[in-house]
PDB file of C-alpha atoms in Angstrom:
ATOM      1  CA  MET Z 216       4.776 -45.261 -66.699  1.00  0.00           C
ATOM      2  CA  ASN Z 217       4.153 -41.724 -67.907  1.00  0.00           C
ATOM      3  CA  ASN Z 218       0.663 -41.972 -66.537  1.00  0.00           C
ATOM      4  CA  TRP Z 219       1.968 -42.852 -63.146  1.00  0.00           C
ATOM      5  CA  LYS Z 220       4.393 -39.880 -63.084  1.00  0.00           C
ATOM      6  CA  THR Z 221       1.705 -37.549 -64.305  1.00  0.00           C
ATOM      7  CA  ARG Z 222      -0.690 -38.695 -61.591  1.00  0.00           C
ATOM      8  CA  ILE Z 223       1.977 -38.220 -58.884  1.00  0.00           C
ATOM      9  CA  LYS Z 224       2.855 -34.757 -60.215  1.00  0.00           C
ATOM     10  CA  GLY Z 225      -0.834 -33.860 -60.230  1.00  0.00           C
ATOM     11  CA  LYS Z 226      -1.338 -35.066 -56.653  1.00  0.00           C
ATOM     12  CA  PHE Z 227       1.847 -33.286 -55.579  1.00  0.00           C
ATOM     13  CA  ARG Z 228       0.583 -30.031 -57.123  1.00  0.00           C
ATOM     14  CA  LYS Z 229      -2.785 -30.478 -55.411  1.00  0.00           C
ATOM     15  CA  ALA Z 230      -1.016 -31.004 -52.088  1.00  0.00           C
ATOM     16  CA  GLN Z 231       1.073 -27.888 -52.672  1.00  0.00           C
ATOM     17  CA  LEU Z 232      -2.029 -25.892 -53.548  1.00  0.00           C
ATOM     18  CA  LEU Z 233      -3.869 -27.198 -50.489  1.00  0.00           C
ATOM     19  CA  LEU Z 234      -0.919 -26.304 -48.250  1.00  0.00           C
ATOM     20  CA  LEU Z 235      -0.702 -22.854 -49.801  1.00  0.00           C
ATOM     21  CA  LEU Z 236      -4.456 -22.377 -49.392  1.00  0.00           C
ATOM     22  CA  ALA Z 237      -4.265 -23.539 -45.763  1.00  0.00           C
ATOM     23  CA  PHE Z 238      -1.347 -21.175 -45.123  1.00  0.00           C
ATOM     24  CA  VAL Z 239      -3.162 -18.188 -46.656  1.00  0.00           C
ATOM     25  CA  THR Z 240      -6.354 -19.017 -44.749  1.00  0.00           C
ATOM     26  CA  CYS Z 241      -4.451 -19.413 -41.508  1.00  0.00           C
ATOM     27  CA  ALA Z 242      -2.555 -16.162 -42.039  1.00  0.00           C
ATOM     28  CA  ALA Z 243      -5.763 -14.300 -42.811  1.00  0.00           C
ATOM     29  CA  ALA Z 244      -7.476 -15.726 -39.718  1.00  0.00           C
ATOM     30  CA  GLY Z 245      -4.461 -15.126 -37.493  1.00  0.00           C
ATOM     31  CA  CYS Z 246      -3.737 -18.775 -36.663  1.00  0.00           C
ATOM     32  CA  GLY Z 247      -0.850 -19.258 -34.292  1.00  0.00           C
ATOM     33  CA  SER Z 248      -0.861 -15.671 -33.036  1.00  0.00           C
ATOM     34  CA  LYS Z 249      -1.839 -14.583 -29.550  1.00  0.00           C
ATOM     35  CA  GLN Z 250      -4.618 -12.566 -31.110  1.00  0.00           C
ATOM     36  CA  ALA Z 251      -6.321 -15.758 -32.288  1.00  0.00           C
ATOM     37  CA  ASP Z 252      -6.129 -17.190 -28.796  1.00  0.00           C
ATOM     38  CA  MET Z 253      -8.048 -14.257 -27.364  1.00  0.00           C
ATOM     39  CA  ASP Z 254     -11.632 -14.980 -26.415  1.00  0.00           C
ATOM     40  CA  SER Z 255     -14.458 -12.487 -26.703  1.00  0.00           C
ATOM     41  CA  THR Z 256     -13.693 -11.000 -23.286  1.00  0.00           C
ATOM     42  CA  GLY Z 257     -10.222 -10.057 -24.422  1.00  0.00           C
ATOM     43  CA  SER Z 258      -8.417 -12.542 -22.204  1.00  0.00           C
ATOM     44  CA  THR Z 259      -6.334 -15.466 -23.348  1.00  0.00           C
ATOM     45  CA  GLY Z 260      -8.507 -18.549 -23.791  1.00  0.00           C
ATOM     46  CA  GLN Z 261      -7.462 -22.005 -22.656  1.00  0.00           C
ATOM     47  CA  ALA Z 262      -6.685 -24.718 -25.185  1.00  0.00           C
ATOM     48  CA  GLY Z 263      -9.878 -25.772 -26.924  1.00  0.00           C
ATOM     49  CA  MET Z 264     -11.818 -22.959 -25.265  1.00  0.00           C
ATOM     50  CA  SER Z 265     -10.832 -19.923 -27.325  1.00  0.00           C
ATOM     51  CA  GLY Z 266     -13.679 -17.838 -28.655  1.00  0.00           C
ATOM     52  CA  ALA Z 267     -13.914 -15.780 -31.819  1.00  0.00           C
ATOM     53  CA  ALA Z 268     -10.779 -13.981 -32.908  1.00  0.00           C
ATOM     54  CA  VAL Z 269     -10.610 -10.329 -31.921  1.00  0.00           C
ATOM     55  CA  THR Z 270     -10.121  -8.137 -34.948  1.00  0.00           C
ATOM     56  CA  PRO Z 271      -8.042  -4.962 -34.758  1.00  0.00           C
ATOM     57  CA  ALA Z 272     -11.235  -2.908 -34.887  1.00  0.00           C
ATOM     58  CA  GLN Z 273     -12.489  -4.694 -31.749  1.00  0.00           C
ATOM     59  CA  GLN Z 274      -9.259  -4.159 -29.795  1.00  0.00           C
ATOM     60  CA  PRO Z 275      -9.521  -1.514 -27.103  1.00  0.00           C
ATOM     61  CA  THR Z 276      -7.383   1.451 -27.976  1.00  0.00           C
ATOM     62  CA  PRO Z 277      -4.816   2.303 -25.332  1.00  0.00           C
ATOM     63  CA  LYS Z 278      -5.396   5.613 -23.618  1.00  0.00           C
ATOM     64  CA  THR Z 279      -2.595   7.975 -24.441  1.00  0.00           C
ATOM     65  CA  SER Z 280      -3.706  10.959 -22.435  1.00  0.00           C
ATOM     66  CA  GLN Z 281      -3.316  10.777 -18.693  1.00  0.00           C
ATOM     67  CA  ALA Z 282      -4.768  13.031 -16.100  1.00  0.00           C
ATOM     68  CA  PRO Z 283      -2.224  15.633 -15.054  1.00  0.00           C
ATOM     69  CA  THR Z 284      -0.324  14.656 -11.945  1.00  0.00           C
ATOM     70  CA  PRO Z 285      -0.979  17.199  -9.228  1.00  0.00           C
ATOM     71  CA  LYS Z 286       2.164  18.968  -8.081  1.00  0.00           C
ATOM     72  CA  PRO Z 287       2.845  18.439  -4.408  1.00  0.00           C
ATOM     73  CA  THR Z 288       2.388  21.578  -2.415  1.00  0.00           C
ATOM     74  CA  PRO Z 289       5.568  22.581  -0.654  1.00  0.00           C
ATOM     75  CA  GLU Z 290       5.512  21.885   3.050  1.00  0.00           C
ATOM     76  CA  LYS Z 291       5.287  24.958   5.231  1.00  0.00           C
ATOM     77  CA  THR Z 292       8.423  25.736   7.169  1.00  0.00           C
ATOM     78  CA  LYS Z 293       9.570  27.734  10.151  1.00  0.00           C
ATOM     79  CA  LYS Z 294      12.954  29.384  10.550  1.00  0.00           C
ATOM     80  CA  PHE Z 295      15.349  27.764  12.972  1.00  0.00           C
ATOM     81  CA  LYS Z 296      17.923  30.311  14.132  1.00  0.00           C
ATOM     82  CA  ALA Z 297      21.382  29.359  15.308  1.00  0.00           C
ATOM     83  CA  ASP Z 298      24.219  31.777  16.115  1.00  0.00           C
ATOM     84  CA  GLU Z 299      25.754  31.716  12.628  1.00  0.00           C
ATOM     85  CA  PHE Z 300      23.016  30.381  10.351  1.00  0.00           C
ATOM     86  CA  THR Z 301      19.314  29.691   9.848  1.00  0.00           C
ATOM     87  CA  LEU Z 302      17.497  26.598   8.566  1.00  0.00           C
ATOM     88  CA  GLU Z 303      13.991  26.076   7.219  1.00  0.00           C
ATOM     89  CA  ILE Z 304      12.410  23.380   9.407  1.00  0.00           C
ATOM     90  CA  PRO Z 305       9.108  21.775   8.283  1.00  0.00           C
ATOM     91  CA  VAL Z 306       6.120  22.800  10.393  1.00  0.00           C
ATOM     92  CA  SER Z 307       5.357  19.070  10.788  1.00  0.00           C
ATOM     93  CA  TRP Z 308       8.534  18.847  12.901  1.00  0.00           C
ATOM     94  CA  THR Z 309       7.128  21.280  15.484  1.00  0.00           C
ATOM     95  CA  ASP Z 310       7.576  19.874  19.014  1.00  0.00           C
ATOM     96  CA  GLN Z 311       9.023  16.646  17.553  1.00  0.00           C
ATOM     97  CA  TYR Z 312      12.740  17.475  17.614  1.00  0.00           C
ATOM     98  CA  HIS Z 313      15.323  19.139  19.791  1.00  0.00           C
ATOM     99  CA  THR Z 314      18.914  20.255  19.371  1.00  0.00           C
ATOM    100  CA  LYS Z 315      22.003  20.000  21.491  1.00  0.00           C
ATOM    101  CA  GLU Z 316      25.663  20.703  20.999  1.00  0.00           C
ATOM    102  CA  SER Z 317      28.340  18.042  20.984  1.00  0.00           C
ATOM    103  CA  VAL Z 318      32.081  18.111  20.412  1.00  0.00           C
ATOM    104  CA  GLY Z 319      33.646  15.907  17.755  1.00  0.00           C
ATOM    105  CA  GLU Z 320      36.273  13.371  18.644  1.00  0.00           C
ATOM    106  CA  GLY Z 321      39.858  13.611  17.422  1.00  0.00           C
ATOM    107  CA  ASN Z 322      42.096  16.559  16.776  1.00  0.00           C
ATOM    108  CA  ASP Z 323      39.468  18.773  15.175  1.00  0.00           C
ATOM    109  CA  ASN Z 324      37.400  19.435  18.331  1.00  0.00           C
ATOM    110  CA  VAL Z 325      34.636  20.702  16.067  1.00  0.00           C
ATOM    111  CA  THR Z 326      31.364  21.630  17.729  1.00  0.00           C
ATOM    112  CA  TYR Z 327      28.312  20.006  16.205  1.00  0.00           C
ATOM    113  CA  LEU Z 328      24.717  21.167  16.495  1.00  0.00           C
ATOM    114  CA  ASP Z 329      22.810  17.854  16.645  1.00  0.00           C
ATOM    115  CA  PHE Z 330      19.143  17.502  15.683  1.00  0.00           C
ATOM    116  CA  TYR Z 331      17.296  14.641  17.439  1.00  0.00           C
ATOM    117  CA  ALA Z 332      13.835  13.114  17.028  1.00  0.00           C
ATOM    118  CA  ASN Z 333      12.290  13.523  20.489  1.00  0.00           C
ATOM    119  CA  LYS Z 334      10.670  10.117  21.033  1.00  0.00           C
ATOM    120  CA  CYS Z 335      13.639   8.016  19.891  1.00  0.00           C
ATOM    121  CA  HIS Z 336      16.027  10.129  21.922  1.00  0.00           C
ATOM    122  CA  GLU Z 337      13.866   9.920  25.047  1.00  0.00           C
ATOM    123  CA  GLU Z 338      13.401   6.137  24.722  1.00  0.00           C
ATOM    124  CA  THR Z 339      16.859   5.039  23.596  1.00  0.00           C
ATOM    125  CA  GLY Z 340      19.269   7.978  23.832  1.00  0.00           C
ATOM    126  CA  MET Z 341      19.614   7.749  20.034  1.00  0.00           C
ATOM    127  CA  GLY Z 342      17.411   9.300  17.338  1.00  0.00           C
ATOM    128  CA  LEU Z 343      20.044  11.547  15.717  1.00  0.00           C
ATOM    129  CA  LEU Z 344      18.644  12.998  12.481  1.00  0.00           C
ATOM    130  CA  PHE Z 345      21.633  15.082  11.367  1.00  0.00           C
ATOM    131  CA  SER Z 346      24.225  17.544  12.643  1.00  0.00           C
ATOM    132  CA  ILE Z 347      25.594  20.844  11.381  1.00  0.00           C
ATOM    133  CA  ALA Z 348      29.253  21.629  12.023  1.00  0.00           C
ATOM    134  CA  ALA Z 349      31.625  24.418  11.027  1.00  0.00           C
ATOM    135  CA  PHE Z 350      35.031  23.207   9.817  1.00  0.00           C
ATOM    136  CA  LYS Z 351      38.005  25.529   9.349  1.00  0.00           C
ATOM    137  CA  ASP Z 352      39.859  22.898   7.301  1.00  0.00           C
ATOM    138  CA  GLU Z 353      38.896  19.990   5.061  1.00  0.00           C
ATOM    139  CA  SER Z 354      38.929  17.309   7.744  1.00  0.00           C
ATOM    140  CA  TYR Z 355      35.185  16.812   7.142  1.00  0.00           C
ATOM    141  CA  LYS Z 356      36.148  14.893   3.991  1.00  0.00           C
ATOM    142  CA  GLN Z 357      37.065  11.977   6.265  1.00  0.00           C
ATOM    143  CA  LEU Z 358      33.447  11.671   7.419  1.00  0.00           C
ATOM    144  CA  SER Z 359      31.320   8.838   6.029  1.00  0.00           C
ATOM    145  CA  SER Z 360      28.155  10.739   5.142  1.00  0.00           C
ATOM    146  CA  TYR Z 361      28.074  14.515   4.749  1.00  0.00           C
ATOM    147  CA  VAL Z 362      27.075  17.412   2.504  1.00  0.00           C
ATOM    148  CA  VAL Z 363      28.692  20.862   2.441  1.00  0.00           C
ATOM    149  CA  VAL Z 364      25.726  23.208   2.833  1.00  0.00           C
ATOM    150  CA  GLY Z 365      27.483  26.558   3.186  1.00  0.00           C
ATOM    151  CA  LYS Z 366      30.908  28.188   2.838  1.00  0.00           C
ATOM    152  CA  THR Z 367      32.726  31.349   3.708  1.00  0.00           C
ATOM    153  CA  GLU Z 368      36.344  32.174   2.940  1.00  0.00           C
ATOM    154  CA  THR Z 369      37.512  30.385   6.090  1.00  0.00           C
ATOM    155  CA  VAL Z 370      34.735  28.018   7.183  1.00  0.00           C
ATOM    156  CA  SER Z 371      32.797  25.127   5.597  1.00  0.00           C
ATOM    157  CA  TYR Z 372      29.378  24.411   7.084  1.00  0.00           C
ATOM    158  CA  VAL Z 373      28.745  20.701   6.802  1.00  0.00           C
ATOM    159  CA  ALA Z 374      25.607  18.619   7.366  1.00  0.00           C
ATOM    160  CA  VAL Z 375      26.636  15.261   8.814  1.00  0.00           C
ATOM    161  CA  PHE Z 376      24.248  12.310   8.641  1.00  0.00           C
ATOM    162  CA  PRO Z 377      24.202   9.276  10.939  1.00  0.00           C
ATOM    163  CA  ILE Z 378      25.600   6.047   9.567  1.00  0.00           C
ATOM    164  CA  ARG Z 379      24.231   3.798  12.325  1.00  0.00           C
ATOM    165  CA  LEU Z 380      20.586   2.834  12.748  1.00  0.00           C
ATOM    166  CA  GLN Z 381      19.073   5.318  15.191  1.00  0.00           C
ATOM    167  CA  THR Z 382      15.839   3.520  16.089  1.00  0.00           C
ATOM    168  CA  VAL Z 383      17.127   0.304  17.693  1.00  0.00           C
ATOM    169  CA  GLY Z 384      14.989  -0.492  20.744  1.00  0.00           C
ATOM    170  CA  ALA Z 385      12.514   2.322  20.034  1.00  0.00           C
ATOM    171  CA  SER Z 386       8.740   1.872  20.096  1.00  0.00           C
ATOM    172  CA  GLU Z 387       6.803   1.704  16.841  1.00  0.00           C
ATOM    173  CA  GLU Z 388       5.454   5.213  17.436  1.00  0.00           C
ATOM    174  CA  ALA Z 389       8.979   6.569  17.956  1.00  0.00           C
ATOM    175  CA  LYS Z 390      10.208   4.803  14.788  1.00  0.00           C
ATOM    176  CA  GLN Z 391       7.370   6.337  12.762  1.00  0.00           C
ATOM    177  CA  GLN Z 392       8.191   9.804  14.065  1.00  0.00           C
ATOM    178  CA  TYR Z 393      11.866   9.337  13.260  1.00  0.00           C
ATOM    179  CA  ASP Z 394      11.204   7.928   9.769  1.00  0.00           C
ATOM    180  CA  HIS Z 395       8.845  10.815   8.934  1.00  0.00           C
ATOM    181  CA  MET Z 396      11.508  13.358   9.821  1.00  0.00           C
ATOM    182  CA  PHE Z 397      14.464  11.413   8.432  1.00  0.00           C
ATOM    183  CA  GLY Z 398      12.880  11.433   4.971  1.00  0.00           C
ATOM    184  CA  THR Z 399      13.516  15.181   4.654  1.00  0.00           C
ATOM    185  CA  ILE Z 400      16.795  15.744   6.503  1.00  0.00           C
ATOM    186  CA  GLU Z 401      18.952  16.443   3.461  1.00  0.00           C
ATOM    187  CA  LYS Z 402      16.371  18.890   2.122  1.00  0.00           C
ATOM    188  CA  VAL Z 403      16.273  20.638   5.496  1.00  0.00           C
ATOM    189  CA  ALA Z 404      20.070  20.764   5.747  1.00  0.00           C
ATOM    190  CA  ASN Z 405      20.300  22.323   2.297  1.00  0.00           C
ATOM    191  CA  THR Z 406      18.147  25.265   3.398  1.00  0.00           C
ATOM    192  CA  LEU Z 407      21.060  26.566   5.500  1.00  0.00           C
ATOM    193  CA  GLU Z 408      21.616  30.297   5.102  1.00  0.00           C
ATOM    194  CA  LEU Z 409      24.546  32.002   6.743  1.00  0.00           C
ATOM    195  CA  LYS Z 410      23.777  35.071   8.787  1.00  0.00           C
ATOM    196  CA  LYS Z 411      25.420  38.240   7.578  1.00  0.00           C
ATOM    197  CA  LYS Z 412      28.067  39.571   9.904  1.00  0.00           C
ATOM    198  CA  LYS Z 413      27.233  43.034  11.243  1.00  0.00           C
TER     199      LYS Z 413
END
């Protein structure tokens, strides 16, 4: 009976040793890791098709230095002169926009200087890019989309942006012109400089 127990213990120890040896071998070879499933080209192999394991020395090192990103050159601008202020308008807008005055609805009767993209306005009567208005009170705070771009003691100069789509019914060429200009309207509006009173 002792013999039988001794033989079982011996076989059990051999099995434990074999499992331990298999575990150590597998760990050393990287079994079960994605690294072991990599083929020699560095891509994941399919089941039964994986090539030799890629060692850390064979791994491509990630590039840490990147080429410097060139800084965009500022777009050239031209001064747009209104009675009370100036704006810096991109040269790329030349002959592509026009302005006209409009009066706001409601009690404020504020006069707006509207900037339109030519092609959309000609084709659809729309194409509003933005407006500049001078408010003597804070009624502009009721507007949906605006930015205060200048202030004096008595007047707030406000850039007002359209909230409705302005290219409905326009040709593709007109939409492209409008989109090109619309991408910079807030930047343009923020260039507002008040003229000094003489």
